[in-house]
GROMACS .gro file of C-alpha atoms in nm:
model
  266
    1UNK     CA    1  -7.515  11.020   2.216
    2UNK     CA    2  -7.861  11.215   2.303
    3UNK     CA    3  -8.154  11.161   2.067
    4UNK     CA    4  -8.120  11.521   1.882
    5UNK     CA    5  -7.722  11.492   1.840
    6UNK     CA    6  -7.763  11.140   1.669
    7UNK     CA    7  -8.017  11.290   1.427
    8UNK     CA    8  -7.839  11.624   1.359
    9UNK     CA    9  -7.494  11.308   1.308
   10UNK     CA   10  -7.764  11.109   1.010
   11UNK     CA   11  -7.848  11.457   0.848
   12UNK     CA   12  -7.524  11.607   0.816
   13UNK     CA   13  -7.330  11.298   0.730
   14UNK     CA   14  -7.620  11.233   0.425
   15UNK     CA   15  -7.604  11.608   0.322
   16UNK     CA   16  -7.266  11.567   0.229
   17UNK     CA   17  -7.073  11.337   0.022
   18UNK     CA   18  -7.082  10.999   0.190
   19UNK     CA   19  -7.087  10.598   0.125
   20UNK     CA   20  -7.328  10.383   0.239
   21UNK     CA   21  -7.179  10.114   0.365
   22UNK     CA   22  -7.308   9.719   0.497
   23UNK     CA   23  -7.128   9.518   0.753
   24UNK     CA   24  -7.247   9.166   0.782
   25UNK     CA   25  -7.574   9.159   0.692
   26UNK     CA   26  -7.845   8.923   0.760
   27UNK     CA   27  -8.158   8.930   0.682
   28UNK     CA   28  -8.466   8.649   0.779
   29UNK     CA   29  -8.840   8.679   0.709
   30UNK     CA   30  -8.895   8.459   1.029
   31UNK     CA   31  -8.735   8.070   0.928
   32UNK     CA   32  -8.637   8.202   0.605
   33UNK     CA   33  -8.290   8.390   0.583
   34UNK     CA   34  -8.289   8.564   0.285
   35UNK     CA   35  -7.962   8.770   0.306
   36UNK     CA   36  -7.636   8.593   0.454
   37UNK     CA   37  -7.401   8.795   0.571
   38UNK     CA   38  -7.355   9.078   0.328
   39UNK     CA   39  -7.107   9.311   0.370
   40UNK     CA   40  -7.027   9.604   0.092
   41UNK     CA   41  -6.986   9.977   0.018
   42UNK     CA   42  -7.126  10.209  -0.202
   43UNK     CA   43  -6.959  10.477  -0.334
   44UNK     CA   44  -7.102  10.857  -0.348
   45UNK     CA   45  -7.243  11.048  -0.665
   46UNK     CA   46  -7.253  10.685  -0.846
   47UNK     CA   47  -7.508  10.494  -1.000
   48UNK     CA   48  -7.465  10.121  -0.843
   49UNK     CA   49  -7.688   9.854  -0.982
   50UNK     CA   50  -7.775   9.526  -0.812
   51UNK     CA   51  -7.835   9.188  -1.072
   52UNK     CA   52  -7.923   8.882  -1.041
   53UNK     CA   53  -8.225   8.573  -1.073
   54UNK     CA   54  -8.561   8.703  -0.957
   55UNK     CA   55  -8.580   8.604  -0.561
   56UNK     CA   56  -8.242   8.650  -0.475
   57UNK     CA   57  -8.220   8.916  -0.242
   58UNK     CA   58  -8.161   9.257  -0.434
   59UNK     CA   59  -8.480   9.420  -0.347
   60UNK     CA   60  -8.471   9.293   0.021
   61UNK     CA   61  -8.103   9.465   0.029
   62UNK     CA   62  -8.185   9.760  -0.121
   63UNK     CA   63  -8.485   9.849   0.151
   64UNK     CA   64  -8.252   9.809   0.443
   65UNK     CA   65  -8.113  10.137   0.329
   66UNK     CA   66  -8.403  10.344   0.403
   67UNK     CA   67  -8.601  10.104   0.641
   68UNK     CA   68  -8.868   9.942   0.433
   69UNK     CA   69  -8.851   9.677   0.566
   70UNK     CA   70  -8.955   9.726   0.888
   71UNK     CA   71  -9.342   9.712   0.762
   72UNK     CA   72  -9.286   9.311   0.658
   73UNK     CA   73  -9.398   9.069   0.880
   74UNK     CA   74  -9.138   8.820   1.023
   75UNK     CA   75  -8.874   9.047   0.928
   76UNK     CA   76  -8.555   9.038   1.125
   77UNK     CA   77  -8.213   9.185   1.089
   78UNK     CA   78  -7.841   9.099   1.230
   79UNK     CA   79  -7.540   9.331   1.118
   80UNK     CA   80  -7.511   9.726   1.048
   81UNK     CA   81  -7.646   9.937   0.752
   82UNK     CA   82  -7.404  10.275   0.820
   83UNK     CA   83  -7.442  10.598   0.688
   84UNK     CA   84  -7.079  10.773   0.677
   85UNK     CA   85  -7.027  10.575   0.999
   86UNK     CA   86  -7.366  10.612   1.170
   87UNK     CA   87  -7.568  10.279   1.194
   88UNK     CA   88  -7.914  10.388   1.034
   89UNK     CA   89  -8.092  10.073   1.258
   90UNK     CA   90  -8.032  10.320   1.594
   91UNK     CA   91  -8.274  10.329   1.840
   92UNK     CA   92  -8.241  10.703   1.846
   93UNK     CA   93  -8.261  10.728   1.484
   94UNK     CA   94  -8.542  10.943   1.328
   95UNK     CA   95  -8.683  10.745   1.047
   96UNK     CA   96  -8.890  10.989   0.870
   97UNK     CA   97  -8.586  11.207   0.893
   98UNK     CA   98  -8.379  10.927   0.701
   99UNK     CA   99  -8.629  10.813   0.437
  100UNK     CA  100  -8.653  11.208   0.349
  101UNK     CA  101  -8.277  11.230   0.286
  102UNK     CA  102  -8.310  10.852   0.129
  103UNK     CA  103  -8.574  10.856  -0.141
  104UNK     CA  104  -8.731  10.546  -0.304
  105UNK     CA  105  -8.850  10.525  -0.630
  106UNK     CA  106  -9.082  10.220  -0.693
  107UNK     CA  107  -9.160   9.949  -0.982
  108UNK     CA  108  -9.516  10.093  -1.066
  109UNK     CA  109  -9.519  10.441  -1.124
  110UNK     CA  110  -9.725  10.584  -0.800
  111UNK     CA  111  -9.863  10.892  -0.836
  112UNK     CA  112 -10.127  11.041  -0.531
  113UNK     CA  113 -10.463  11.118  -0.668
  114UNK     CA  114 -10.433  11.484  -0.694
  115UNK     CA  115 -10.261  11.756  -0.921
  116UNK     CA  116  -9.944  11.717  -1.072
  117UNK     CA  117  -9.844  12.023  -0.852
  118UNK     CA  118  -9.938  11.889  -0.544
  119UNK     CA  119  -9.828  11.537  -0.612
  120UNK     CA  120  -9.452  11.702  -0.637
  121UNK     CA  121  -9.506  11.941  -0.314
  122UNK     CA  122  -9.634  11.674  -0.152
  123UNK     CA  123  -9.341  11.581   0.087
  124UNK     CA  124  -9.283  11.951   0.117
  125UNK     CA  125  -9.608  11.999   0.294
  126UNK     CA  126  -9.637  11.797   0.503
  127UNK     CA  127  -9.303  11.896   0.660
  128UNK     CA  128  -9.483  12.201   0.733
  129UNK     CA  129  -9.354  12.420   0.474
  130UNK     CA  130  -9.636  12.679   0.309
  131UNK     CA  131  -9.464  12.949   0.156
  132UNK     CA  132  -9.615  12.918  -0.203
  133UNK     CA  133  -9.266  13.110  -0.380
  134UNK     CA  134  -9.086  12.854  -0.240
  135UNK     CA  135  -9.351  12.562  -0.310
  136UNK     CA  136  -9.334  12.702  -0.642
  137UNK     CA  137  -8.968  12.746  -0.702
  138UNK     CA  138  -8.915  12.387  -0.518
  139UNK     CA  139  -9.153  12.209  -0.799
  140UNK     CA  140  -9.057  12.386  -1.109
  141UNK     CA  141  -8.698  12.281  -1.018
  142UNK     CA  142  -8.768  11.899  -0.960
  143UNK     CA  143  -9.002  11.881  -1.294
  144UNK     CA  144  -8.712  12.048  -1.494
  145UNK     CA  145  -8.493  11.842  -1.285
  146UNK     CA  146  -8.669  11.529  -1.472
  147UNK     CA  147  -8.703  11.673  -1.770
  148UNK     CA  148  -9.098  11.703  -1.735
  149UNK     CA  149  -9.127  12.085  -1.699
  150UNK     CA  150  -9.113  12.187  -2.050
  151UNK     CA  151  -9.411  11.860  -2.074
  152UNK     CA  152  -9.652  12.008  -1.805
  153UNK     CA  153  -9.565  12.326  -1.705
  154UNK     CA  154  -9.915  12.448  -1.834
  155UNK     CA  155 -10.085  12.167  -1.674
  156UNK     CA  156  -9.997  12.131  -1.304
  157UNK     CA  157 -10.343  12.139  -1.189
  158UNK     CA  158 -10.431  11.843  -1.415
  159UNK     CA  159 -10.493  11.504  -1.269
  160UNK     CA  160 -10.108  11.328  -1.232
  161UNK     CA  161 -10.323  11.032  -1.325
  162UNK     CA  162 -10.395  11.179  -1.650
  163UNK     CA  163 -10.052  11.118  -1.754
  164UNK     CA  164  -9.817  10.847  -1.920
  165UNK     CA  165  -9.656  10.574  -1.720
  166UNK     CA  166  -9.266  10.724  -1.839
  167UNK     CA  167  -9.426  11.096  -1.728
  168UNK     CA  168  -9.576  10.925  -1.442
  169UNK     CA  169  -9.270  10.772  -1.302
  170UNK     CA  170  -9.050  11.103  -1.407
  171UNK     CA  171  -9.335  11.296  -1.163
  172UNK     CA  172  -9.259  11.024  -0.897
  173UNK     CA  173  -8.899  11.091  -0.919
  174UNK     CA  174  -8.944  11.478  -0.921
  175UNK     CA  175  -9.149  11.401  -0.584
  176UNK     CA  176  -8.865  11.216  -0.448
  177UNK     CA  177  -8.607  11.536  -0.580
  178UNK     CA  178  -8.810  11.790  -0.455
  179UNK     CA  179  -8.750  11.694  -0.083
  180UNK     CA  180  -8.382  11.698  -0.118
  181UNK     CA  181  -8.298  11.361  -0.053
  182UNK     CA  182  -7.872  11.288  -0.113
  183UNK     CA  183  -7.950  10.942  -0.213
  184UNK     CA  184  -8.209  10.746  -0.445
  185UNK     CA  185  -8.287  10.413  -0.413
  186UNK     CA  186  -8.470  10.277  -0.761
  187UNK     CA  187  -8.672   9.935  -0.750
  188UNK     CA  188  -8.674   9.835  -1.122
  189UNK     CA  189  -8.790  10.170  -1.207
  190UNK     CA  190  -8.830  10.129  -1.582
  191UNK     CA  191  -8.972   9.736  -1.569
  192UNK     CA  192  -9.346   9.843  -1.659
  193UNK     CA  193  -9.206  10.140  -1.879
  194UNK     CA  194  -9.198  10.118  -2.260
  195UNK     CA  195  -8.884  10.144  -2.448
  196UNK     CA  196  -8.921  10.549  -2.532
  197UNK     CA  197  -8.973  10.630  -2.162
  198UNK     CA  198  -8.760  10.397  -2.034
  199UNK     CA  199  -8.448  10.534  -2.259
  200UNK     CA  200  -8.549  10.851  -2.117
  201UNK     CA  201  -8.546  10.750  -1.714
  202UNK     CA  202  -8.194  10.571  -1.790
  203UNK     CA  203  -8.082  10.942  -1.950
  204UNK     CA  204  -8.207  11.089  -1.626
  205UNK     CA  205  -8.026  10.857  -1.368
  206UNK     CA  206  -7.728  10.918  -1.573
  207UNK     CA  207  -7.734  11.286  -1.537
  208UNK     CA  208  -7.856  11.301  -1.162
  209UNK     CA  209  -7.527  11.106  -1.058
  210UNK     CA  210  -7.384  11.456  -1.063
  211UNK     CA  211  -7.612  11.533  -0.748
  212UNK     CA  212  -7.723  11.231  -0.598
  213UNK     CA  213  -7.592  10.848  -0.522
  214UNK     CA  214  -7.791  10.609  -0.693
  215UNK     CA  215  -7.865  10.241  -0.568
  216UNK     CA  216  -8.073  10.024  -0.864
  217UNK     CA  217  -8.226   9.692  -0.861
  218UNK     CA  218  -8.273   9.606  -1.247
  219UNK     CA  219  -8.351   9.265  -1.415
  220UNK     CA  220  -8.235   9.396  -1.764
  221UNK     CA  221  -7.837   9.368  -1.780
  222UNK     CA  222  -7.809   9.546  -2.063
  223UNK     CA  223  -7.957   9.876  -1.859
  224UNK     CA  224  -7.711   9.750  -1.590
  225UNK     CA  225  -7.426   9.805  -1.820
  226UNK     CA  226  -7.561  10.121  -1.933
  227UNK     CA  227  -7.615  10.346  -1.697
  228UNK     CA  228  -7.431  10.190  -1.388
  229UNK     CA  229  -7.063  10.259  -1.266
  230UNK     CA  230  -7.060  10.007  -1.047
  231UNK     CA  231  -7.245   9.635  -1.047
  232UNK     CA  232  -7.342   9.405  -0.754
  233UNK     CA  233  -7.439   9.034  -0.857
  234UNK     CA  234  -7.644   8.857  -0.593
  235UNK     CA  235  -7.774   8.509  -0.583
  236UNK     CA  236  -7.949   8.321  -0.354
  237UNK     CA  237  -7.904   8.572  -0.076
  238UNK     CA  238  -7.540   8.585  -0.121
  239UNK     CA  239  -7.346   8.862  -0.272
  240UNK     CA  240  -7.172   8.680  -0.514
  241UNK     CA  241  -6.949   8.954  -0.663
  242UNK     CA  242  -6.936   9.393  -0.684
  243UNK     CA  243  -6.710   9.518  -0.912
  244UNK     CA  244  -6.703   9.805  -1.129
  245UNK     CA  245  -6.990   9.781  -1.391
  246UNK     CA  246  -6.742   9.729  -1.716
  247UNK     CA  247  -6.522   9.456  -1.534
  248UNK     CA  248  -6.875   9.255  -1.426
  249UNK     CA  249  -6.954   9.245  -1.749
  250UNK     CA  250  -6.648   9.141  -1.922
  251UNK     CA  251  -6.426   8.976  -1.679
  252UNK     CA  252  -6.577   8.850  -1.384
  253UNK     CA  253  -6.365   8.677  -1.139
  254UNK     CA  254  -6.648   8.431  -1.055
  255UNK     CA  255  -6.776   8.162  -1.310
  256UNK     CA  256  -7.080   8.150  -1.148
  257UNK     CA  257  -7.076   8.563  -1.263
  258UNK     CA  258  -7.007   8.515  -1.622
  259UNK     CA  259  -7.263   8.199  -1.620
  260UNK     CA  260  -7.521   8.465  -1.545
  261UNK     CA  261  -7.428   8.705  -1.739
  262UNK     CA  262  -7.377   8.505  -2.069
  263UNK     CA  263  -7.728   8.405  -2.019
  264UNK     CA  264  -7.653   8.037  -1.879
  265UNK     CA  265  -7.883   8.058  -1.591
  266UNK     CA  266  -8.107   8.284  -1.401
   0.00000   0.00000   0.00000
């Protein structure tokens, strides 16, 4: 398949309703492996959360989905990461291309040092586009998107750092929207939040479901078993069970599931 086909294969297939999907994954950061051999689905227009102990592989998992980490030293790969079919670790595959239909939202909020406007048009221009209707348009829609229009619409030339960490992180996630990604990967995205503004990101991921598919590493269960449909426990690299959210948390199949849920360990 030439170069443009296979990227014109990743865009389509992510525009649409898809699954990511992971065939026998393994991950090492050069002597240490620190994913063995996961293999695992993820359903479309779903929020799916990964759990477990700090260390155990969630956050490594979840940046093989857009590429992250290909920055990390030592890091090596064995397996496929597919996107409705087409393996995302390609040699033809356009990466920029990819991690603008796969957005990532981070622990820290993030925001550039510049105006709340051009924090959210950001993406937009350097792709090229100029056309200030549609710049305009494109971030009034991601701020209301995120509930933070009604919160700065008479401010968007003020400093983004001027804001509150929950506004902060809902401008980072309008950033992410406004590019038109089809999936969202979230890195404990409410961990440095306070309880207000976290309620109100967990509201949000709720709602965007509708739009987007959701992948969420979380440390709180409870926010697991909130907002998630579907739940992935890891440990120690392993995927130890991936169920749907209310079944993880009251029946698991495995004990060593429940042990970490009911608090036992981890």
């Amino acid at each position: 398949m030439s170069k443009d086909k296979k990227e014109s294969v990743i865009e389509s297939s992510i525009k649409r309703k898809y699954k990511l999907q992971a065939n026998d994954v393994k991950v090492w950061y050069d002597d240490f492996m620190a994913i063995k051999g996961i293999s695992m689905d993820i359903k479309p227009n779903k929020v799916t959360a990964f759990i477990g102990p700090s260390g155990c592989g969630k956050s490594t998992f979840l940046r093989l989905f857009n590429r992250m980490n290909d920055y990390v030293d030592g890091f090596k790969m064995e397996g496929e990461i597919n996107i409705d079919g087409s393996n995302i670790n390609d040699k033809d595959i356009n990466v920029e291309l990819l991690r603008k239909q796969v957005g990532m939202v981070f622990q820290k909020p993030n925001p550039f040092p510049k105006s709340i406007f051009e924090n959210v048009a950001y993406g937009l221009k350097i792709q090229g586009l100029k056309d200030k209707a549609f710049l305009e348009e494109r971030v009034e829609s991601s701020l209301k998107q995120v509930a933070l229009w009604d919160e700065v619409k008479d401010d968007l030339n003020k400093s983004a750092l001027a804001l509150s960490g929950g506004q902060q992180q809902r401008l980072c996630i309008a950033r992410t929207l406004a590019v038109e990604p089809s999936i969202i990967l979230m890195d404990e995205p409410t961990s440095a939040l306070d309880p207000i503004s976290t309620a109100k990101i967990e509201e949000l991921i709720y709602k965007l479901k509708d739009k987007y598919t959701i992948v969420i590493v979380t440390h709180n269960m409870q926010q697991a078993s909130r907002i998630s449909d579907n739940t992935a426990f890891f440990y120690l690299g392993e995927l130890i069970e991936y169920d749907k959210t209310n079944k993880i948390f009251t029946n698991p199949e495995k004990e060593q599931t429940e042990n970490y849920i009911t608090g036992r360990f981890g």
